[in-house]
Coordinates of C-alpha atoms in Angstrom, one line a residue:
V1 CA -7.5 -8.6 3.6
I2 CA -6.9 -7.9 0.0
C3 CA -3.3 -9.0 -0.9
P4 CA -3.1 -9.5 -4.3
T5 CA 0.2 -11.3 -6.3
T6 CA 0.6 -8.8 -8.4
G7 CA -1.0 -5.0 -9.1
K8 CA -2.9 -2.5 -7.1
G9 CA -5.3 -3.6 -4.6
I10 CA -8.1 -1.2 -5.1
V11 CA -9.5 0.5 -7.9
I12 CA -11.6 2.8 -7.5
N13 CA -13.3 4.4 -11.1
G14 CA -17.2 5.4 -9.6
D15 CA -18.1 8.1 -7.3
A16 CA -19.2 8.0 -3.8
C17 CA -18.1 5.2 -2.9
V18 CA -17.4 4.1 0.6
I19 CA -14.2 1.0 1.7
E20 CA -14.2 0.8 5.4
G21 CA -12.8 -2.0 7.2
V22 CA -10.5 -3.7 5.2
S23 CA -6.1 -4.6 5.3
V24 CA -4.5 -4.3 1.7
R25 CA -0.9 -5.4 1.0
T26 CA 0.7 -5.0 -2.6
T27 CA 4.6 -5.4 -3.7
G28 CA 5.2 -2.8 -5.8
A29 CA 2.0 -1.3 -7.0
N30 CA -0.3 1.5 -5.6
A31 CA -2.6 0.0 -2.9
I32 CA -5.3 2.1 -3.3
D33 CA -5.9 4.4 -6.5
I34 CA -8.8 6.6 -5.3
N35 CA -9.6 8.0 -9.7
G36 CA -13.9 8.8 -8.2
A37 CA -15.2 11.2 -6.9
D38 CA -16.8 12.2 -3.4
T39 CA -14.9 8.8 -1.9
E40 CA -14.2 7.9 1.7
I41 CA -11.4 5.6 3.2
N42 CA -12.3 4.6 6.7
R43 CA -9.9 2.3 9.2
V44 CA -8.0 0.7 6.5
H45 CA -4.2 -1.0 7.1
V46 CA -2.7 -0.2 4.3
S47 CA 1.1 -2.1 3.6
T48 CA 2.7 -1.7 0.3
S49 CA 6.9 -2.6 -0.6
G50 CA 8.9 -1.6 -3.2
E51 CA 8.4 1.3 -5.7
A52 CA 3.8 1.7 -4.4
I53 CA 1.3 4.4 -3.6
G54 CA -0.7 3.6 0.0
I55 CA -3.0 5.4 -0.9
N56 CA -3.5 7.4 -4.7
F57 CA -6.0 10.2 -4.2
A58 CA -6.4 11.3 -8.5
S59 CA -10.0 12.9 -8.1
E60 CA -12.1 15.9 -6.4
R61 CA -13.6 15.6 -2.8
S62 CA -12.4 12.2 -1.3
K63 CA -11.2 11.9 2.0
A64 CA -9.3 9.0 4.2
S65 CA -9.0 8.6 7.8
D66 CA -8.1 6.5 10.9
A67 CA -6.0 4.7 8.2
L68 CA -2.1 3.1 9.1
I69 CA -0.2 3.3 6.0
D70 CA 3.0 1.5 6.3
G71 CA 6.0 1.8 3.6
N72 CA 7.5 -1.1 5.2
D73 CA 11.0 0.7 4.6
S74 CA 11.2 1.0 0.8
E75 CA 13.3 3.7 -0.3
N76 CA 10.7 4.8 -2.7
A77 CA 7.8 4.3 -1.1
I78 CA 4.9 7.4 -0.6
G79 CA 2.3 6.5 2.1
V80 CA 0.2 9.4 0.6
Y81 CA -0.1 11.4 -3.5
F82 CA -1.9 13.7 -4.1
G83 CA -1.9 13.4 -7.6
D84 CA -1.7 16.2 -9.7
A85 CA -6.1 16.1 -10.6
A86 CA -6.6 16.0 -7.2
N87 CA -8.7 18.8 -5.3
D88 CA -10.3 19.4 -2.0
C89 CA -9.3 16.0 -0.6
R90 CA -8.1 15.1 2.9
I91 CA -6.2 12.7 5.1
S92 CA -7.3 13.0 8.7
E93 CA -6.6 11.4 11.5
S94 CA -3.8 9.0 10.0
T95 CA -0.5 7.3 11.0
I96 CA 1.6 7.2 8.0
T97 CA 5.0 4.9 8.3
S98 CA 8.2 3.4 7.2
C99 CA 8.5 5.4 3.9
G100 CA 11.8 5.9 2.4
S101 CA 13.2 3.9 5.8
G102 CA 13.9 8.2 7.1
L103 CA 16.7 7.7 9.4
D104 CA 18.7 7.0 5.8
D105 CA 20.6 9.8 4.6
S106 CA 21.6 8.6 0.8
E107 CA 20.9 10.7 -2.1
G108 CA 18.7 9.6 -4.3
Y109 CA 16.2 8.2 -1.9
D110 CA 13.1 10.1 -2.5
G111 CA 10.5 8.2 0.6
V112 CA 8.0 10.5 1.4
G113 CA 5.0 10.2 4.1
I114 CA 2.6 12.2 2.2
A115 CA 3.4 13.6 -1.2
I116 CA 1.2 16.9 -3.3
A117 CA 1.2 17.4 -7.0
D118 CA 2.4 21.0 -7.9
T119 CA -0.9 20.9 -9.4
A120 CA -3.3 19.4 -6.5
R121 CA -5.3 22.1 -5.2
D122 CA -7.2 22.4 -1.7
C123 CA -6.2 19.7 -0.2
L124 CA -6.2 19.6 3.9
I125 CA -3.5 16.9 6.0
K126 CA -5.1 17.2 9.7
E127 CA -4.1 15.3 12.7
N128 CA -2.0 12.7 11.5
A129 CA 1.1 11.1 13.1
I130 CA 4.2 10.9 10.3
T131 CA 6.8 9.2 11.5
D132 CA 10.3 7.3 9.9
C133 CA 10.1 8.9 6.4
R134 CA 12.9 10.4 4.2
Y135 CA 10.2 13.5 3.8
G136 CA 7.1 13.7 6.3
I137 CA 5.7 15.6 3.6
Y138 CA 7.1 16.9 0.6
L139 CA 4.8 19.8 -1.7
Y140 CA 6.4 19.7 -5.5
Q141 CA 7.2 22.5 -7.4
A142 CA 7.3 22.7 -11.4
E143 CA 10.0 24.8 -12.8
A144 CA 6.6 27.4 -13.8
P145 CA 4.4 26.6 -10.5
S146 CA 1.4 27.1 -10.5
V147 CA 0.3 30.2 -8.6
Y148 CA -2.9 28.5 -6.4
K149 CA -2.3 26.0 -4.4
G150 CA -4.7 26.5 -1.2
H151 CA -3.7 23.5 1.2
A152 CA -3.7 23.6 5.1
I153 CA -1.2 21.5 6.6
Y154 CA -2.8 21.5 10.7
H155 CA -1.7 19.8 14.3
N156 CA 0.4 16.9 12.4
H157 CA 2.7 15.2 15.0
F158 CA 5.8 14.3 13.1
S159 CA 9.0 12.1 14.2
S160 CA 12.1 10.1 12.9
N161 CA 12.1 11.6 9.4
G162 CA 15.2 11.4 7.7
L163 CA 15.2 14.7 6.0
H164 CA 12.6 17.3 6.5
D165 CA 9.1 16.8 8.5
I166 CA 7.3 19.5 6.1
Y167 CA 9.3 20.5 2.6
D168 CA 7.9 23.5 1.0
S169 CA 9.3 25.2 -1.9
N170 CA 6.5 27.4 -2.0
G171 CA 7.1 30.4 -0.9
K172 CA 4.5 32.4 0.8
F173 CA 1.9 33.2 -2.0
Y174 CA 0.7 30.3 -3.3
G175 CA -1.7 30.0 -0.2
I176 CA -0.8 27.0 1.8
D177 CA -0.9 27.8 4.9
I178 CA 1.2 25.3 7.6
S179 CA 0.9 25.6 10.9
E180 CA 0.8 24.2 14.6
N181 CA 2.1 21.0 14.1

């Protein structure tokens, strides 16, 4: 169990790292930051509270599977974030829950199970359960959006998300394949 009193739980700056079978608990700070390429996160339990991200993808070709990510009903929590530098990253067979207390319809809260930045590319979101979040999956779009995104969102299960299971304002010309959820 990794439970810092302040700050982030795990920060990965090297390439080709593997993290397995850990529990990470943070308050107001990201639980796992992936800055190095080709990182694998398997069988982890992540618990955050406050304005924090459970798993932050800021690299290329990294992946997480069999994770349990709990935002503990924190109004602005993000379970998984595919950031601006995320390219060919994936999350699969995981459970993301309680990010933004999904049943609350109050304005001004941004809790998201999985968030994808406008410049992230070719991310795969497959076979996850996303429950009790304000937004299940949120695809950001800049004022001048980039044309190609190439994401694939398949076979996910959604329940009790407050506003949208999947929110995508990008339109059909951006290479985002959303099907069979």
